[in-house]
Coordinates of C-alpha atoms in Angstrom, one line a residue:
X1 CA 0.0 0.0 0.0
X2 CA 1.3 3.5 -0.9
X3 CA 1.7 6.0 1.9
X4 CA -0.3 9.2 2.1
X5 CA 0.8 12.6 3.3
X6 CA 1.7 12.9 7.0
X7 CA 0.6 15.9 9.1
X8 CA 4.0 17.7 8.9
X9 CA 4.5 21.4 8.4
X10 CA 5.1 22.4 4.8
X11 CA 8.5 24.0 5.5
X12 CA 9.7 20.8 7.2
X13 CA 8.6 18.8 4.2
X14 CA 10.5 21.0 1.9
X15 CA 13.6 21.2 4.2
X16 CA 13.9 17.4 4.2
X17 CA 13.7 17.4 0.5
X18 CA 16.3 20.1 -0.2
X19 CA 18.7 19.1 2.5
X20 CA 20.2 16.4 0.3
X21 CA 20.8 18.6 -2.7
X22 CA 24.4 19.3 -3.7
X23 CA 26.1 22.6 -3.7
X24 CA 27.7 23.6 -6.9
X25 CA 31.0 24.2 -5.0
X26 CA 31.4 20.4 -4.9
X27 CA 31.2 19.8 -8.6
X28 CA 34.1 18.0 -10.4
X29 CA 36.0 19.3 -13.3
X30 CA 33.8 18.1 -16.2
X31 CA 33.4 19.6 -19.6
X32 CA 30.4 21.8 -19.7
X33 CA 29.3 22.9 -23.2
X34 CA 26.7 25.3 -24.6
X35 CA 24.6 25.0 -27.7
X36 CA 22.1 27.5 -29.2
X37 CA 18.5 26.3 -29.2
X38 CA 15.9 28.8 -30.3
X39 CA 16.6 32.0 -28.2
X40 CA 18.5 30.1 -25.4
X41 CA 22.1 28.8 -25.1
X42 CA 21.7 25.5 -23.3
X43 CA 24.4 24.5 -20.8
X44 CA 25.0 20.8 -20.7
X45 CA 27.4 18.0 -20.1
X46 CA 27.8 14.8 -22.2
X47 CA 29.6 11.9 -20.7
X48 CA 30.2 8.3 -21.8
X49 CA 30.5 6.6 -25.2
X50 CA 27.8 3.9 -24.9
X51 CA 25.2 3.1 -27.5
X52 CA 22.4 3.9 -25.2
X53 CA 21.7 7.7 -25.2
X54 CA 20.0 9.1 -22.1
X55 CA 18.8 12.7 -21.3
X56 CA 18.7 13.7 -17.6
X57 CA 16.1 16.4 -16.7
X58 CA 16.5 18.1 -13.3
X59 CA 13.6 19.4 -11.3
X60 CA 12.3 22.9 -10.4
X61 CA 15.2 25.5 -10.3
X62 CA 17.6 22.6 -10.4
X63 CA 20.8 22.3 -12.5
X64 CA 22.7 19.4 -13.9
X65 CA 25.1 19.5 -11.0
X66 CA 22.8 20.2 -8.1
X67 CA 20.5 17.3 -9.1
X68 CA 22.4 15.1 -11.4
X69 CA 25.9 14.7 -10.0
X70 CA 25.7 11.0 -8.9
X71 CA 24.2 10.1 -12.3
X72 CA 26.8 12.1 -14.3
X73 CA 29.6 10.5 -12.4
X74 CA 28.1 7.1 -11.7
X75 CA 26.4 5.9 -14.9
X76 CA 28.2 3.2 -16.9
X77 CA 30.1 5.2 -19.5
X78 CA 30.8 2.2 -21.7
X79 CA 27.1 1.3 -22.1
X80 CA 25.6 4.8 -21.9
X81 CA 26.0 8.2 -23.3
X82 CA 24.4 10.5 -20.7
X83 CA 23.4 14.1 -21.5
X84 CA 22.4 16.3 -18.6
X85 CA 21.2 19.9 -19.1
X86 CA 20.4 23.0 -17.2
X87 CA 16.8 23.5 -18.2
X88 CA 16.0 26.7 -20.2
X89 CA 16.2 29.7 -17.9
X90 CA 17.8 27.7 -15.1
X91 CA 21.4 27.5 -13.9
X92 CA 23.8 28.5 -16.7
X93 CA 21.2 28.2 -19.5
X94 CA 20.6 31.9 -19.1
X95 CA 19.9 34.4 -20.5
X96 CA 17.0 34.6 -21.1
X97 CA 15.4 34.2 -17.7
X98 CA 12.7 31.6 -17.2
X99 CA 9.1 32.6 -18.0
X100 CA 6.8 30.7 -15.6
X101 CA 3.7 30.6 -17.8
X102 CA 1.1 27.8 -17.4
X103 CA 2.7 25.9 -20.3
X104 CA 6.4 26.3 -19.3
X105 CA 6.8 22.6 -18.7
X106 CA 5.4 21.8 -22.2
X107 CA 7.8 24.3 -23.7
X108 CA 10.7 22.7 -21.9
X109 CA 9.7 19.4 -23.5
X110 CA 9.6 21.0 -26.9
X111 CA 13.0 22.6 -26.4
X112 CA 14.4 19.3 -25.1
X113 CA 13.5 17.7 -28.4
X114 CA 15.2 20.5 -30.4
X115 CA 18.2 20.3 -28.1
X116 CA 18.7 16.6 -28.7
X117 CA 18.2 17.2 -32.4
X118 CA 20.9 19.9 -32.3
X119 CA 23.2 17.4 -30.7
X120 CA 22.5 14.9 -33.5
X121 CA 20.8 12.4 -31.2
X122 CA 17.6 11.2 -32.8
X123 CA 16.7 8.3 -30.4
X124 CA 17.2 8.5 -26.6
X125 CA 15.7 7.6 -23.2
X126 CA 14.5 10.1 -20.7
X127 CA 15.3 10.3 -17.0
X128 CA 13.2 13.0 -15.4
X129 CA 13.1 14.1 -11.7
X130 CA 10.2 16.2 -10.2
X131 CA 9.5 19.0 -12.7
X132 CA 11.9 17.3 -15.0
X133 CA 9.8 14.2 -14.7
X134 CA 6.7 16.1 -15.8
X135 CA 8.7 17.5 -18.7
X136 CA 9.7 13.9 -19.6
X137 CA 6.1 12.7 -19.4
X138 CA 5.0 15.4 -21.8
X139 CA 8.0 14.8 -24.1
X140 CA 7.4 11.0 -24.3
X141 CA 3.7 11.6 -25.1
X142 CA 4.4 14.3 -27.8
X143 CA 7.5 12.7 -29.4
X144 CA 7.0 9.0 -29.2
X145 CA 9.3 8.2 -32.2
X146 CA 12.2 9.9 -30.4
X147 CA 11.9 8.2 -27.0
X148 CA 13.3 4.8 -26.4
X149 CA 12.4 4.4 -22.7
X150 CA 11.1 6.7 -19.9
X151 CA 12.2 6.9 -16.2
X152 CA 10.5 9.3 -13.8
X153 CA 10.6 9.9 -10.1
X154 CA 9.1 12.6 -7.9
X155 CA 6.7 13.5 -10.7
X156 CA 3.0 14.3 -10.8
X157 CA 0.6 14.7 -13.7
X158 CA -1.8 16.9 -11.6
X159 CA -1.8 19.1 -8.5
X160 CA -3.8 18.2 -5.4
X161 CA -5.4 21.0 -3.3
X162 CA -3.1 20.2 -0.3
X163 CA -0.1 20.3 -2.5
X164 CA -1.0 23.8 -3.8
X165 CA -1.5 25.0 -0.2
X166 CA 1.9 23.7 0.7
X167 CA 3.6 25.5 -2.2
X168 CA 1.9 28.8 -1.1
X169 CA 3.1 28.4 2.4
X170 CA 6.8 28.1 1.4
X171 CA 6.6 30.8 -1.3
X172 CA 8.7 33.3 0.7
X173 CA 12.3 32.1 0.8
X174 CA 12.8 34.1 4.0
X175 CA 11.0 31.3 5.7
X176 CA 13.7 28.9 4.7
X177 CA 16.7 28.1 6.8
X178 CA 20.1 29.6 5.7
X179 CA 21.3 26.0 4.9
X180 CA 18.5 25.5 2.5
X181 CA 18.8 28.9 0.8
X182 CA 22.5 28.9 0.2
X183 CA 22.8 26.3 -2.7
X184 CA 20.2 28.1 -4.8
X185 CA 21.5 31.5 -3.9
X186 CA 24.9 30.3 -5.1
X187 CA 23.3 29.5 -8.5
X188 CA 21.0 32.5 -8.9
X189 CA 21.8 35.1 -6.4
X190 CA 19.3 35.9 -3.6
X191 CA 17.0 38.3 -5.5
X192 CA 16.6 36.1 -8.6
X193 CA 16.2 33.0 -6.5
X194 CA 13.4 34.6 -4.5
X195 CA 11.7 35.9 -7.7
X196 CA 12.1 32.6 -9.5
X197 CA 10.6 30.6 -6.6
X198 CA 7.7 32.9 -6.1
X199 CA 7.0 32.8 -9.8
X200 CA 7.1 29.0 -9.8
X201 CA 4.6 28.9 -7.0
X202 CA 2.4 31.4 -8.8
X203 CA 2.6 29.2 -12.0
X204 CA 1.5 26.2 -10.0
X205 CA -1.5 28.2 -8.7
X206 CA -2.3 29.4 -12.2
X207 CA -2.2 25.8 -13.6
X208 CA -4.4 24.7 -10.8
X209 CA -7.0 27.4 -11.4
X210 CA -6.9 27.2 -15.2
X211 CA -6.8 23.5 -15.6
X212 CA -8.5 22.3 -12.4
X213 CA -5.1 21.0 -11.3
X214 CA -4.3 19.1 -14.5
X215 CA -0.8 19.3 -15.7
X216 CA -0.5 16.5 -18.2
X217 CA -2.9 13.7 -17.2
X218 CA -4.6 13.8 -20.6
X219 CA -1.3 13.0 -22.3
X220 CA -0.4 9.9 -20.3
X221 CA -2.4 7.6 -22.6
X222 CA -0.1 8.7 -25.5
X223 CA 3.0 7.3 -23.8
X224 CA 3.8 4.0 -25.5
X225 CA 7.5 3.5 -24.5
X226 CA 8.5 1.2 -21.7
X227 CA 8.3 3.3 -18.5
X228 CA 9.8 2.9 -15.0
X229 CA 8.3 4.9 -12.1
X230 CA 10.4 5.2 -9.0
X231 CA 9.1 6.6 -5.7
X232 CA 10.2 7.2 -2.2
X233 CA 7.4 6.2 0.1
X234 CA 8.2 9.0 2.6
X235 CA 8.1 11.7 -0.1
X236 CA 6.1 14.4 1.5
X237 CA 6.1 16.7 -1.5
X238 CA 4.6 14.3 -4.0
X239 CA 1.6 12.2 -2.7
X240 CA 1.6 8.5 -3.4
X241 CA -1.6 8.9 -5.4
X242 CA 0.5 10.2 -8.2
X243 CA 2.5 7.0 -8.5
X244 CA -0.8 5.0 -8.7
X245 CA -2.2 7.4 -11.3
X246 CA 0.9 7.3 -13.5
X247 CA 1.1 3.5 -13.3
X248 CA -2.6 3.1 -14.1
X249 CA -2.6 5.5 -17.0
X250 CA 0.8 4.6 -18.7
X251 CA 0.3 1.2 -20.4
X252 CA 2.8 -1.4 -19.3
X253 CA 4.6 0.8 -16.8
X254 CA 6.4 -0.7 -13.9
X255 CA 7.1 0.7 -10.3
X256 CA 9.9 0.4 -7.9
X257 CA 9.4 1.8 -4.3
X258 CA 12.0 2.9 -1.8
X259 CA 10.2 2.4 1.6
X260 CA 12.4 4.8 3.5
X261 CA 13.0 7.1 0.5
X262 CA 11.9 10.8 0.3
X263 CA 12.0 13.0 -2.8
X264 CA 15.6 12.9 -3.9
X265 CA 15.9 9.1 -4.1
X266 CA 18.4 9.4 -6.9
X267 CA 20.8 11.2 -4.5
X268 CA 20.1 9.3 -1.3
X269 CA 20.3 5.9 -2.9
X270 CA 22.4 6.8 -5.9
X271 CA 24.3 3.5 -6.3
X272 CA 21.1 1.4 -6.1
X273 CA 19.1 3.9 -8.2
X274 CA 21.7 4.0 -11.0
X275 CA 21.9 0.2 -11.1
X276 CA 18.1 -0.3 -11.3
X277 CA 17.7 2.4 -14.0
X278 CA 20.6 1.0 -16.0
X279 CA 19.2 -2.5 -15.9
X280 CA 15.8 -1.2 -17.0
X281 CA 17.3 0.8 -19.8
X282 CA 19.3 -2.2 -21.1
X283 CA 16.3 -4.5 -21.2
X284 CA 15.6 -5.6 -24.8

C-alpha cells in the first residue's frame, strides 16, 4: 500500500527534500558545453561513449550538478552516453530568464526535443526528476518516435489541493533556513532565486485554477514506450496517489518503491538507483 501525506509542516517537508541537494561548489571538473536552441544557449554535459543515449532532466530551479551529479559521475560510461542539461532559464542556461507561464513545462519538453536534435541524437531515453519528470512525461507523449524508454521519479501529472497550499506556504524564501537557501543563492543570487521561486509557486497556482489541477494527465495515454516509475514512500512533497495514477494510465509501466525514500531518491540511494535504472534501460 502506498503511503499518504503525513501531518507535517510544509517548511519541514521542503527542508527534508532540499537538504540532500548538492552545492555547486562540490562539482568536479567536467566539460560543460553550450549550444544554441531557439533563443537560449543550453548549458549541458555529455559523458560516456555507450550506444544507449539518455537525457537527464532536473527538477524545479535545479541544475545538472545540483541534481544530477551522482548520475553524471556514476552511470556506466561504456554502455551509456548521458546528457544532462540546465533546463532553459535555469542555472547557466541563461539568458533569457525563465518565463513561468502555465505551459512552461510543455515548452521545456519541446526545447528538449530540439536540443537533442541539435546534438545529433535522434533516439534516446529520458530520466526526469520532479518537474523534469513532468517534462519527460510530456515529451514522451508528444515525441514517441524519439523516445526509447522513460524513467520518472518525484513526478506528478496533476496538482492536489493540499499540495498547492503547501507551495503557497513556502513561497517566501525568507521562511527557509540559511542552509537550504544557500545552494540556490549560489546558483541564482538571492534576488533572482526569490523571484524565481515565487514565480514557480504562482505558476502552479495558475495551472491549478486554469486546468483544475491538471498538468499532463490527458497526455499519459499517449506514452507508449517502456516506463519505469520510482518513488520514495516517505516523499512528503509528492503524494503517493501520483504513482498509482501514472502506473494506471501509462500502459505497461512498472514501479519500484523505496520504503524509506523521500523526494531525492536518486541522491540518497544513488548506487542502487543507478543500477536499477541502468538495468531497465538495457532491457531488450
